[in-house]
Amino acid sequence: MLTIGKHQFQSRLLLGTGKYPNFDVQKQAVEVSDTEILTFTVRRMNIFEPSQPNFLEKLDLEKYSLLPNTAGAKTAQEAVRHAKLAKASGLCDMIKVEVIGCDKTLLPDPVETLKATEELIKEGFTVLPYTSDDVVLARRLEELGAHAIMPGASPIGSGQGIINPLNLSFIIEQTSVPVIVDAGIGSPADAAQAMELGADGVLLNTAVSAANDPVKMAQAMKLAIEAGRLGYEAGRIPKKRSATASSPMEGLSIG
Ligand SMILES: CC(=O)[C@@H](O)[C@H](O)COP(=O)(O)O
């Protein structure tokens, strides 16, 4: 069970809704992923304007919790405005704070992310800030009252996987709210690695929407996240420098 503030979910996969080849593929991918949380950019929120094309039109929105994100915001003030716009639509009180500080890397602006997180918590939102894999910043966000911490694996859309597993594991160890690895996941192996490190969930978009077969990849990600979680719960064996026979020879009757 994944608990974010007052919300509870069975699935640990959070899925983005952008960049699919078409809305039918998007619908099928979302369905096979078994995700319960869909994220979308508030600035593309035509879903609240019936006269405009709706980029979630094929999805049965009753079945999902919507996690609006503030992508495109470059200041805390803009992010707060986007969040309020989303809440005014009455869909969900959750908000993914995404304040980009660098156009080349799309890495988050730590100062503006902190400010926006603080403000939105005061306003009563369930706040999930997207952050870099900075251990101290993650702690500061939790101290402010963030309901989940979302460190990036690597730059958004890069598909590079987890660049700094050490930092990620420090964040996971020190954090009491859910840690959801967000951005840069490229393959099911990356998603499983995040879960094996002890992450509570994974948010991804490009790895599925831009795959050759997004529907198959959505299913692969679902299975990888489940497998990674099971592996984490089971507890992996320690790595050793030397071999140990898998079939012990002691006490055998045949010499
Ligand atoms: C959809 C969304 O919120 C992205 O900003 C997110 O960070 C996913 O990144 P990837 O596309 O790298 O999975």
Coordinates of N, CA, C and O in Angstrom, one line a residue, residues 245-254:
A245 N 29.7 -22.5 -2.6 CA 29.0 -23.5 -3.4 C 27.5 -23.4 -3.1 O 27.0 -23.2 -2.0
S246 N 26.7 -23.5 -4.2 CA 25.2 -23.4 -4.1 C 24.7 -24.7 -3.5 O 23.6 -24.7 -2.8
S247 N 25.4 -25.8 -3.7 CA 24.9 -27.1 -3.2 C 26.0 -27.6 -2.2 O 27.1 -28.0 -2.6
P248 N 25.7 -27.4 -0.9 CA 26.8 -27.8 0.1 C 27.1 -29.3 0.0 O 26.3 -30.1 -0.3
M249 N 28.4 -29.6 0.1 CA 29.0 -31.0 -0.1 C 29.0 -31.8 1.2 O 29.3 -33.0 1.2
E250 N 28.9 -31.1 2.4 CA 29.1 -31.8 3.7 C 28.0 -32.8 3.8 O 26.8 -32.6 3.5
G251 N 28.4 -34.0 4.4 CA 27.4 -35.0 4.8 C 26.9 -35.8 3.6 O 25.9 -36.5 3.8
L252 N 27.5 -35.7 2.4 CA 27.0 -36.5 1.3 C 27.5 -38.0 1.4 O 28.7 -38.2 1.8
S253 N 26.7 -39.0 1.1 CA 27.1 -40.4 1.2 C 28.0 -40.8 0.1 O 28.8 -41.7 0.2
I254 N 27.8 -40.3 -1.2 CA 28.6 -40.7 -2.3 C 29.9 -39.9 -2.3 O 29.8 -38.6 -2.4

